[in-house]
Every structure is written in C-alpha cells, then in structure tokens.
Tab-separated table of C-alpha atoms in Angstrom:
chain	number	residue	atom	x	y	z
A	61	MET	CA	-35.738	-16.309	21.847
A	62	THR	CA	-39.185	-17.727	22.540
A	63	PHE	CA	-40.292	-17.622	26.152
A	64	LEU	CA	-43.925	-18.755	26.245
A	65	GLU	CA	-43.296	-22.506	26.156
A	66	ASP	CA	-40.769	-22.307	28.992
A	67	ALA	CA	-43.045	-19.981	30.952
A	68	THR	CA	-45.988	-22.351	30.555
A	69	ALA	CA	-43.838	-25.193	31.860
A	70	MET	CA	-43.161	-23.277	35.084
A	71	GLN	CA	-46.816	-22.220	35.621
A	72	GLY	CA	-47.248	-24.630	38.531
A	73	ASP	CA	-44.206	-23.288	40.358
A	74	LEU	CA	-45.302	-19.714	39.698
A	75	ALA	CA	-48.773	-20.405	41.082
A	76	GLU	CA	-47.263	-21.871	44.259
A	77	LEU	CA	-45.006	-18.845	44.779
A	78	ARG	CA	-47.963	-16.543	44.261
A	79	LYS	CA	-49.937	-18.448	46.928
A	80	ARG	CA	-47.018	-18.163	49.333
A	81	LEU	CA	-46.812	-14.415	48.816
A	82	HIS	CA	-50.576	-13.961	48.925
A	83	GLY	CA	-50.977	-15.761	52.238
A	84	HIS	CA	-48.457	-13.542	54.042
A	85	PRO	CA	-48.815	-9.983	52.687
A	86	GLU	CA	-46.863	-7.052	54.061
A	87	ILE	CA	-47.471	-3.306	53.885
A	88	GLY	CA	-45.243	-0.351	53.109
A	89	LEU	CA	-41.491	-0.185	52.696
A	90	ASP	CA	-40.566	-2.937	55.150
A	91	LEU	CA	-41.427	-6.338	53.651
A	92	PRO	CA	-38.912	-8.757	55.201
A	93	ARG	CA	-40.876	-11.938	54.581
A	94	THR	CA	-41.614	-10.994	50.978
A	95	GLN	CA	-37.986	-10.060	50.384
A	96	GLU	CA	-36.907	-13.418	51.805
A	97	ALA	CA	-39.284	-15.236	49.441
A	98	VAL	CA	-37.943	-13.336	46.432
A	99	LEU	CA	-34.313	-13.935	47.373
A	100	SER	CA	-35.053	-17.635	47.853
A	101	ALA	CA	-36.758	-17.839	44.452
A	102	LEU	CA	-33.773	-16.145	42.757
A	103	SER	CA	-31.179	-18.246	44.564
A	104	GLY	CA	-28.742	-19.991	42.251
A	105	LEU	CA	-29.444	-17.794	39.247
A	106	PRO	CA	-26.526	-15.895	37.632
A	107	LEU	CA	-27.676	-12.551	38.994
A	108	GLU	CA	-25.892	-9.700	40.764
A	109	ILE	CA	-28.247	-9.030	43.667
A	110	THR	CA	-28.374	-6.052	46.005
A	111	THR	CA	-30.938	-5.100	48.623
A	112	GLY	CA	-32.091	-1.688	49.754
A	113	THR	CA	-31.018	0.179	52.869
A	114	ARG	CA	-34.118	2.333	53.404
A	115	THR	CA	-36.495	-0.351	52.195
A	116	THR	CA	-36.518	-4.115	51.694
A	117	SER	CA	-36.112	-3.842	47.941
A	118	VAL	CA	-34.330	-6.375	45.734
A	119	THR	CA	-32.393	-5.303	42.652
A	120	ALA	CA	-31.019	-8.035	40.414
A	121	VAL	CA	-28.743	-7.431	37.416
A	122	LEU	CA	-28.335	-10.008	34.653
A	123	ARG	CA	-25.343	-9.574	32.345
A	124	GLY	CA	-26.122	-10.728	28.815
A	125	GLY	CA	-23.821	-13.095	27.000
A	126	GLN	CA	-23.724	-10.975	23.847
A	127	ARG	CA	-23.552	-7.567	25.515
A	128	GLU	CA	-21.409	-4.855	23.996
A	129	ALA	CA	-18.509	-4.720	26.430
A	130	ALA	CA	-17.688	-1.054	25.837
A	131	ASP	CA	-21.210	0.334	26.192
A	132	PRO	CA	-23.835	-2.311	26.988
A	133	LYS	CA	-27.469	-1.306	26.657
A	134	THR	CA	-29.663	-1.940	29.667
A	135	VAL	CA	-33.391	-2.566	30.123
A	136	LEU	CA	-35.268	-2.434	33.444
A	137	ILE	CA	-38.379	-4.449	34.264
A	138	ARG	CA	-40.231	-3.810	37.494
A	139	GLY	CA	-42.623	-5.625	39.824
A	140	ASP	CA	-44.034	-4.125	43.029
A	141	MET	CA	-44.365	-6.310	46.133
A	142	ASP	CA	-46.461	-4.578	48.826
A	143	ALA	CA	-50.032	-5.175	49.951
A	144	LEU	CA	-52.893	-3.104	51.378
A	145	PRO	CA	-54.418	-2.755	54.884
A	146	VAL	CA	-57.531	-4.711	53.864
A	147	ASP	CA	-59.188	-7.675	55.591
A	148	GLU	CA	-59.488	-10.311	52.885
A	149	GLU	CA	-62.947	-11.706	52.056
A	150	THR	CA	-62.190	-13.844	48.998
A	151	GLY	CA	-62.660	-17.219	50.679
A	152	LEU	CA	-59.540	-18.561	48.966
A	153	ASP	CA	-57.884	-21.484	50.743
A	154	PHE	CA	-54.633	-19.458	50.796
A	155	ALA	CA	-56.262	-16.177	51.826
A	156	SER	CA	-54.466	-13.818	54.167
A	157	THR	CA	-55.539	-13.709	57.808
A	158	ASN	CA	-53.151	-11.032	59.109
A	159	GLY	CA	-55.235	-7.926	58.355
A	160	ALA	CA	-53.403	-7.140	55.127
A	161	MET	CA	-54.259	-8.298	51.609
A	162	HIS	CA	-52.803	-8.411	48.132
A	163	ALA	CA	-55.982	-6.731	46.932
A	164	CYS	CA	-54.129	-4.998	44.099
A	165	GLY	CA	-52.397	-8.066	42.706
A	166	HIS	CA	-48.821	-7.183	43.566
A	167	ASP	CA	-48.243	-10.828	44.511
A	168	LEU	CA	-48.800	-11.629	40.826
A	169	HIS	CA	-46.421	-8.855	39.749
A	170	THR	CA	-43.657	-10.158	42.020
A	171	THR	CA	-44.188	-13.745	40.913
A	172	SER	CA	-44.214	-12.801	37.232
A	173	LEU	CA	-40.952	-10.889	37.604
A	174	VAL	CA	-39.384	-13.932	39.270
A	175	GLY	CA	-40.600	-15.986	36.313
A	176	ALA	CA	-39.072	-13.482	33.899
A	177	ALA	CA	-35.766	-13.634	35.772
A	178	LYS	CA	-35.654	-17.396	35.353
A	179	LEU	CA	-36.565	-17.195	31.663
A	180	LEU	CA	-33.937	-14.560	30.952
A	181	CYS	CA	-31.283	-16.520	32.831
A	182	GLN	CA	-32.094	-19.574	30.707
A	183	HIS	CA	-31.418	-17.458	27.601
A	184	ARG	CA	-28.569	-15.429	29.079
A	185	ASP	CA	-26.097	-16.376	26.336
A	186	ALA	CA	-28.312	-14.757	23.689
A	187	LEU	CA	-28.975	-11.488	25.539
A	188	LYS	CA	-27.419	-8.483	23.806
A	189	GLY	CA	-27.173	-6.311	26.896
A	190	ASP	CA	-27.994	-6.169	30.598
A	191	VAL	CA	-31.314	-6.469	32.418
A	192	VAL	CA	-32.187	-4.839	35.752
A	193	LEU	CA	-34.979	-6.560	37.698
A	194	MET	CA	-36.598	-4.096	40.113
A	195	PHE	CA	-38.504	-5.761	42.980
A	196	GLN	CA	-40.095	-2.760	44.684
A	197	PRO	CA	-41.796	-2.309	48.065
A	198	GLY	CA	-44.039	0.587	48.993
A	199	GLU	CA	-46.005	1.357	45.842
A	200	GLU	CA	-49.256	1.809	47.768
A	201	GLY	CA	-48.654	5.346	48.946
A	202	PHE	CA	-45.082	5.012	50.240
A	203	ASP	CA	-43.214	6.072	47.074
A	204	GLY	CA	-41.046	2.984	46.992
A	205	ALA	CA	-40.015	3.748	43.427
A	206	GLY	CA	-38.710	7.133	44.530
A	207	VAL	CA	-36.711	5.481	47.312
A	208	MET	CA	-35.226	2.905	44.932
A	209	ILE	CA	-34.323	5.618	42.415
A	210	ASP	CA	-32.582	7.551	45.194
A	211	GLU	CA	-30.662	4.374	46.047
A	212	GLY	CA	-29.522	3.951	42.459
A	213	VAL	CA	-31.780	1.357	40.825
A	214	LEU	CA	-31.654	3.151	37.458
A	215	ASP	CA	-27.854	2.854	37.464
A	216	ALA	CA	-27.617	-0.590	39.066
A	217	ALA	CA	-25.934	-2.118	36.003
A	218	GLY	CA	-23.205	0.527	36.025
A	219	ARG	CA	-24.882	2.929	33.602
A	220	ARG	CA	-28.305	4.519	33.268
A	221	VAL	CA	-30.932	2.115	31.934
A	222	ASP	CA	-32.025	2.801	28.366
A	223	ALA	CA	-35.657	1.676	28.664
A	224	ALA	CA	-38.017	0.533	31.424
A	225	PHE	CA	-41.230	-1.491	31.494
A	226	GLY	CA	-43.831	-2.206	34.163
A	227	MET	CA	-47.159	-4.006	34.249
A	228	HIS	CA	-50.257	-4.158	36.445
A	229	VAL	CA	-52.994	-6.774	36.748
A	230	PHE	CA	-56.687	-5.888	37.008
A	231	SER	CA	-59.280	-8.091	38.705
A	232	SER	CA	-62.046	-6.582	36.582
A	233	GLN	CA	-62.606	-4.383	33.507
A	234	LEU	CA	-60.470	-6.545	31.169
A	235	PRO	CA	-60.834	-10.200	30.140
A	236	SER	CA	-58.139	-12.429	31.574
A	237	GLY	CA	-54.922	-12.437	29.583
A	238	VAL	CA	-55.615	-9.290	27.573
A	239	PHE	CA	-52.882	-6.633	27.706
A	240	THR	CA	-53.514	-2.938	27.158
A	241	SER	CA	-51.750	0.417	27.128
A	242	ARG	CA	-51.636	3.746	25.371
A	243	ALA	CA	-49.131	6.402	24.330
A	244	GLY	CA	-48.834	9.509	26.483
A	245	THR	CA	-50.656	9.833	29.795
A	246	VAL	CA	-51.769	6.402	30.939
A	247	MET	CA	-52.495	7.052	34.641
A	248	SER	CA	-53.386	10.111	36.661
A	249	ALA	CA	-51.320	12.028	39.154
A	250	SER	CA	-52.282	11.490	42.791
A	251	HIS	CA	-52.237	14.159	45.490
A	252	GLY	CA	-53.494	14.357	49.066
A	253	LEU	CA	-55.484	17.178	50.657
A	254	TYR	CA	-55.721	17.465	54.461
A	255	VAL	CA	-57.897	20.217	55.963
A	256	THR	CA	-58.508	21.279	59.561
A	257	VAL	CA	-61.180	23.883	60.321
A	258	ARG	CA	-61.018	25.652	63.690
A	259	GLY	CA	-64.090	27.422	64.984
A	260	ALA	CA	-65.647	27.907	68.422
A	261	GLY	CA	-67.776	25.217	69.997
A	262	GLY	CA	-71.178	25.670	71.527
A	263	HIS	CA	-74.666	24.281	72.003
A	264	GLY	CA	-76.422	22.896	68.976
A	265	SER	CA	-79.554	24.877	69.849
A	266	ALA	CA	-77.700	28.190	69.555
A	267	PRO	CA	-75.373	28.047	66.547
A	268	HIS	CA	-75.355	31.833	66.302
A	269	ARG	CA	-73.278	31.921	69.478
A	270	ALA	CA	-70.662	29.511	68.096
A	271	LYS	CA	-68.494	29.335	65.005
A	272	ASP	CA	-69.485	26.044	63.489
A	273	PRO	CA	-66.496	24.261	61.885
A	274	ILE	CA	-68.694	21.443	60.539
A	275	ALA	CA	-70.846	23.805	58.507
A	276	ALA	CA	-67.728	25.553	57.226
A	277	ALA	CA	-66.013	22.273	56.328
A	278	ALA	CA	-69.123	21.075	54.507
A	279	ALA	CA	-69.190	24.324	52.539
A	280	MET	CA	-65.515	23.849	51.671
A	281	ILE	CA	-66.245	20.413	50.251
A	282	THR	CA	-68.976	21.866	48.062
A	283	ALA	CA	-66.704	24.735	47.040
A	284	LEU	CA	-63.988	22.273	45.991
A	285	GLN	CA	-66.406	20.460	43.701
A	286	THR	CA	-67.507	23.761	42.153
A	287	MET	CA	-63.856	24.757	41.798
A	288	VAL	CA	-63.232	21.661	39.681
A	289	THR	CA	-66.012	22.399	37.219
A	290	ARG	CA	-65.357	26.145	37.024
A	291	THR	CA	-61.542	26.184	36.954
A	292	PHE	CA	-60.400	23.170	34.956
A	293	ASP	CA	-60.906	22.198	31.338
A	294	ILE	CA	-63.255	19.207	31.091
A	295	PHE	CA	-60.887	17.708	28.483
A	296	ASP	CA	-58.052	17.750	31.050
A	297	PRO	CA	-59.967	16.323	34.009
A	298	VAL	CA	-59.538	16.825	37.727
A	299	VAL	CA	-61.183	14.710	40.430
A	300	VAL	CA	-61.498	15.703	44.099
A	301	THR	CA	-63.007	13.039	46.350
A	302	VAL	CA	-63.369	13.508	50.109
A	303	GLY	CA	-62.970	10.104	51.704
A	304	LYS	CA	-62.745	11.074	55.362
A	305	PHE	CA	-64.657	13.634	57.459
A	306	THR	CA	-64.289	13.936	61.234
A	307	GLY	CA	-65.996	16.334	63.621
A	308	GLY	CA	-68.036	16.386	66.780
A	309	THR	CA	-68.940	14.004	69.579
A	310	ARG	CA	-72.746	14.332	69.897
A	311	ARG	CA	-75.585	15.583	67.755
A	312	ASN	CA	-76.330	18.597	69.951
A	313	ILE	CA	-72.735	19.787	70.447
A	314	ILE	CA	-70.972	22.150	68.039
A	315	PRO	CA	-67.279	21.170	68.215
A	316	ASP	CA	-64.256	23.420	68.072
A	317	THR	CA	-62.721	21.643	65.094
A	318	ALA	CA	-63.591	19.532	62.071
A	319	THR	CA	-61.267	17.834	59.620
A	320	PHE	CA	-61.520	16.207	56.238
A	321	GLU	CA	-59.174	14.481	53.825
A	322	ALA	CA	-59.423	14.117	50.068
A	323	THR	CA	-57.686	12.373	47.227
A	324	VAL	CA	-57.019	14.640	44.252
A	325	ARG	CA	-56.367	13.255	40.756
A	326	CYS	CA	-55.370	15.002	37.544
A	327	TYR	CA	-53.821	14.133	34.196
A	328	SER	CA	-51.302	16.889	33.571
A	329	GLU	CA	-48.528	18.561	35.501
A	330	ALA	CA	-50.006	21.947	34.579
A	331	ASN	CA	-53.132	21.064	36.520
A	332	SER	CA	-51.071	19.850	39.463
A	333	GLU	CA	-49.609	23.345	39.670
A	334	LEU	CA	-52.994	25.036	39.248
A	335	LEU	CA	-54.613	22.855	41.917
A	336	ALA	CA	-52.410	24.239	44.676
A	337	SER	CA	-53.561	27.827	44.156
A	338	SER	CA	-57.174	26.887	43.410
A	339	ILE	CA	-57.553	24.816	46.573
A	340	ARG	CA	-56.083	27.612	48.667
A	341	ARG	CA	-58.551	30.103	47.227
A	342	ALA	CA	-61.522	27.786	47.817
A	343	VAL	CA	-60.848	26.802	51.419
A	344	GLU	CA	-59.577	30.184	52.592
A	345	GLY	CA	-62.490	31.966	50.958
A	346	VAL	CA	-65.042	29.763	52.701
A	347	ALA	CA	-63.205	30.098	56.010
A	348	ALA	CA	-63.330	33.883	55.766
A	349	SER	CA	-67.039	33.889	55.005
A	350	HIS	CA	-67.756	31.665	58.022
A	351	GLY	CA	-65.418	33.486	60.389
A	352	VAL	CA	-63.341	30.384	61.122
A	353	ASP	CA	-59.681	29.528	60.702
A	354	VAL	CA	-58.410	26.878	58.319
A	355	GLU	CA	-55.163	24.979	58.054
A	356	TYR	CA	-54.565	22.745	55.088
A	357	ARG	CA	-51.839	20.684	53.465
A	358	PHE	CA	-51.702	19.778	49.785
A	359	ASP	CA	-49.254	16.934	49.271
A	360	ARG	CA	-48.089	16.267	45.744
A	361	GLU	CA	-47.634	12.527	45.722
A	362	TYR	CA	-47.271	10.583	42.462
A	363	PRO	CA	-46.963	12.451	39.151
A	364	THR	CA	-48.848	11.453	36.032
A	365	THR	CA	-47.648	8.225	34.431
A	366	VAL	CA	-46.641	9.190	30.885
A	367	ASN	CA	-45.703	6.446	28.435
A	368	THR	CA	-43.165	6.948	25.661
A	369	ALA	CA	-45.075	6.436	22.403
A	370	ALA	CA	-42.361	4.384	20.723
A	371	GLU	CA	-42.059	2.070	23.742
A	372	VAL	CA	-45.831	1.505	23.764
A	373	ASP	CA	-45.741	0.504	20.089
A	374	PHE	CA	-42.813	-1.789	20.849
A	375	SER	CA	-44.626	-3.330	23.839
A	376	ALA	CA	-47.749	-3.984	21.791
A	377	ASP	CA	-45.647	-5.786	19.175
A	378	VAL	CA	-44.008	-7.930	21.861
A	379	VAL	CA	-47.369	-8.964	23.328
A	380	ARG	CA	-48.715	-9.832	19.886
A	381	ASN	CA	-45.588	-11.781	18.972
A	382	VAL	CA	-45.399	-13.664	22.263
A	383	LEU	CA	-49.093	-14.346	22.873
A	384	GLY	CA	-51.043	-13.598	19.698
A	385	GLU	CA	-52.651	-10.678	17.878
A	386	GLU	CA	-55.870	-10.825	19.910
A	387	ARG	CA	-54.086	-10.476	23.251
A	388	TYR	CA	-53.370	-6.762	22.975
A	389	GLN	CA	-55.860	-3.917	22.734
A	390	ASP	CA	-55.414	-0.165	22.804
A	391	MET	CA	-56.494	1.632	25.976
A	392	PRO	CA	-59.063	4.257	24.947
A	393	HIS	CA	-58.368	6.740	27.748
A	394	PRO	CA	-56.130	7.066	30.829
A	395	ILE	CA	-56.885	5.236	34.064
A	396	SER	CA	-57.800	7.355	37.087
A	397	ALA	CA	-55.563	5.337	39.429
A	398	SER	CA	-51.951	6.397	40.024
A	399	GLU	CA	-48.529	4.748	40.082
A	400	ASP	CA	-45.064	5.549	41.378
A	401	PHE	CA	-43.621	3.778	38.318
A	402	SER	CA	-44.349	7.222	36.871
A	403	ARG	CA	-41.051	8.307	38.430
A	404	VAL	CA	-39.125	5.641	36.518
A	405	ILE	CA	-40.511	6.502	33.088
A	406	ALA	CA	-40.184	10.203	33.790
A	407	ALA	CA	-36.444	9.557	34.054
A	408	VAL	CA	-35.997	7.092	31.165
A	409	PRO	CA	-38.074	6.051	28.124
A	410	GLY	CA	-40.575	3.345	28.932
A	411	ALA	CA	-44.106	1.995	29.034
A	412	PHE	CA	-46.586	0.777	31.622
A	413	LEU	CA	-49.065	-1.930	30.596
A	414	GLY	CA	-52.270	-3.280	32.088
A	415	ILE	CA	-53.151	-6.997	32.182
A	416	GLY	CA	-56.661	-8.367	32.525
A	417	ALA	CA	-56.829	-10.998	35.266
A	418	THR	CA	-60.583	-11.342	35.806
A	419	PRO	CA	-61.159	-14.806	37.308
A	420	PRO	CA	-62.817	-17.407	35.061
A	421	GLY	CA	-66.583	-17.288	35.078
A	422	LEU	CA	-66.844	-13.668	36.204
A	423	ASP	CA	-68.036	-10.738	34.107
A	424	PRO	CA	-65.161	-8.214	33.845
A	425	ASP	CA	-67.688	-5.384	34.164
A	426	ALA	CA	-69.152	-6.766	37.407
A	427	ALA	CA	-66.208	-8.515	39.123
A	428	PRO	CA	-64.842	-6.970	42.347
A	429	MET	CA	-62.250	-4.383	41.408
A	430	ASN	CA	-58.707	-3.866	42.663
A	431	HIS	CA	-58.541	-2.809	46.348
A	432	SER	CA	-61.816	-4.610	47.155
A	433	PRO	CA	-61.624	-7.167	50.001
A	434	ARG	CA	-63.210	-9.582	47.511
A	435	ALA	CA	-60.795	-8.870	44.636
A	436	ASP	CA	-59.447	-12.050	43.081
A	437	PHE	CA	-57.095	-12.592	40.147
A	438	ASP	CA	-56.737	-15.352	37.581
A	439	PRO	CA	-53.392	-17.097	38.281
A	440	ALA	CA	-53.304	-18.313	34.669
A	441	VAL	CA	-51.862	-14.913	33.675
A	442	LEU	CA	-48.625	-15.611	35.598
A	443	SER	CA	-46.913	-17.500	32.778
A	444	ASP	CA	-48.137	-15.012	30.172
A	445	ALA	CA	-46.894	-12.041	32.197
A	446	SER	CA	-43.533	-13.744	32.813
A	447	ALA	CA	-43.104	-14.409	29.089
A	448	VAL	CA	-44.038	-10.839	28.179
A	449	TYR	CA	-41.717	-9.350	30.826
A	450	ALA	CA	-38.860	-11.450	29.465
A	451	GLY	CA	-39.805	-10.634	25.884
A	452	LEU	CA	-39.838	-6.914	26.581
A	453	ALA	CA	-36.317	-7.038	28.017
A	454	ALA	CA	-34.736	-9.380	25.479
A	455	ARG	CA	-36.326	-7.926	22.367
A	456	ARG	CA	-35.644	-4.365	23.418
A	457	LEU	CA	-31.969	-5.293	23.741
A	458	ASP	CA	-32.178	-6.876	20.272
A	459	ALA	CA	-33.671	-3.648	18.924
A	460	PHE	CA	-30.922	-1.571	20.505
A	461	ALA	CA	-28.318	-3.833	18.890
A	462	GLU	CA	-29.991	-3.409	15.514
A	463	GLU	CA	-30.038	0.357	15.937
A	464	ILE	CA	-26.317	0.374	16.735
A	465	ALA	CA	-25.509	-1.910	13.791
A	466	SER	CA	-27.399	0.272	11.338
C-alpha cells in the first residue's frame, strides 16, 4: 500500500477542514463543535464509531479485509483536538476570534487523522488487522487520554491494541516536513505545585510586627531552585518554574497571605517520587524559619512519555519509506514539554513522533513557538502526516502478520 499519492490528492480538502477547525477552537473535554466536524468528515466511511460519555471524544474502528478472524491484531493512531485559552495574533484570514486558539497545532493533528482514516478505508481490503482511530479532547491539562482509556479506547476493537502511535507538529525548531523521535524518554513528566503562605498582615514600615508571607514565599521560590541543583542528578534533569505569584494590595501593606504556582518537569518516575518529599522539605523548612504557616499541593499530572525502542525504529522506517530518507532525523534529547499520550504508550508498545511545521520563509530557530499567540503552522504537512499515520497503521499490521507467519 502506498498512501502519499492519495494523500497529496486530498491536500486541498484537508487544508479546508483544518481552517474550519482552526477558526472555531474549543477548550478542555467538551468540544461539541469539533466533534461534529470530525463526525461529518468521517460520515460514509466503513467505520464503527462511538463517542465518549465523559468527554466529546470520537473513537472509530476500521476492520481490515485480511484480518485474522480468530485473533486480529490491532493498531491505534491518535490525534488530539483541543485548543488553548489564547487570543490569536497570527493575522490569518481564518484566525479564531473567540478567545481560544489552536496555538499547539491540534487542528492539524485532527485533520491528519481524518486524512489517515480516509486513506485506510480506501485500502481496507488489504489491511491485515484492525485500526483504532482515537480523536481525543482535553490534552492541554485535562487528561483526555486518561478519560478515554477509562472509557475503553484501548479495547475498542474488542481486544487490547497491540501498538499505538501519536504525532505532534511544531511551529518552530524543525524544518517543515521533517519527522523526529527517539527511543526511551521522549517527553518530560508534568506536575503542578500550588502553595499558600499564611502569615500576619501589618504596616510596611514595621515588618517586625508582622509575619510577612511575601518574603517567606519569595524565599521558598529560591529554596526550590536550590533544591533542584542540590538534590537531583544533572543528567536526570528537573525543572521548577514559578509562573504565578499573588500577594498584597498596596506597596505599604503586608498581607496575611501570598500564593504561588509552579510547573514541575522531570524525566524519570524516580524523580517524580523524590520531588514530593523534596518540595515538602523545602517549603516547610522555609515556613518554619519565617514563623509562617504553609499549605501546598503537589499534583502529579502527566507521566514521562517513554517510547518503545522497536516501535521508534519501525516508525523511522515508515517515514523514510513513505516520504524519503531525508525526512526523518533522530531527536538528540527529550523535549521538556509533556503529553498525556504517555498514558497510552505506558499501557501498550508505541511511539510518539514530532513533525516540523515551521511556515515557509521563517527560520525554525526564530519562529514563534507552540503556545504563542503568533504560532503558525505550515498546512503542507497535512498530507504528509496523513500518509505517515496511515503507513504506521497498515505496515505495523503487515509486520504483525509476518511475525505470526514466521
């Protein structure tokens, strides 16, 4: 099966669907308009379609024409559908105006998975197993993958999937159309830290008569940075970044409370465990020294995304075979962003790939990055991504059939 020619022929339709999705983004687990667009795009295809109950997900199962009736192998391919609470500043004629934005390119992921569905349906008679298409809401901090797993996406075909593949576009860092991945850890774990410091307010001219929560919170932030460098191995990195600090009403008033929030990233589950105790020691120690009280919450969100080495090698071969040798490059080190697709490939063998989508004429090293209100993506990658998605599913089923035959 060769998919690229057929995918190229549908590039215009894919670009129009992407524009439709981009102009009306939705956030979180409830994406009714996006779900409607996906269902409309899949209408008439020989798919077994179900939708979620706790989220507006779409799961589509394609039964291959050459599947082993007794024990068919199954491959899952996934595209996430949600957007971000960002006011778009791209100037595109189809830009969003509703206060949300597909600043992370999920509109391209959804469109590419629709394209793959159409390609696979065209070649259904040659498929040697089943394919599960996972259209997922809520990747951006809502754990949509976890919800879909709870609702049975990994067993949607009637048995546990045997391999799973996901992809993500990047508006910078990589030239357009270049795919990349690596064996082992490919993306960091993501955790949230929420801290409230309770002191005793007073006049700014007499801090000795108050218990200043702002000074204590500031010291905690410094202590957390020192904790990172003095507790964790530099070859197994940890990042703590405070993105929100709140306290006080006027410059000469010491408030009763101050709060801050941080994102915490790491690249191993061992460090996720160690972070919990290390953060407690840092914030409680500072609180004691300042004579204030502290309440904190450390939320373990997405685990590290760990690729199966054999599936990465397989994926690289598919990209090279479908698009050309020069279109795949090894990722030198993990990415510090995080993904809930980590939950899928923690449960079954699989791989997560990156795709360069830097717009033409822009330097990948200087282009606005994902999550920027100015992030833009080259729509030319839609046909390539569709062909690779389809190739991953079909050729992995071929490989399973060869393994069984041997």
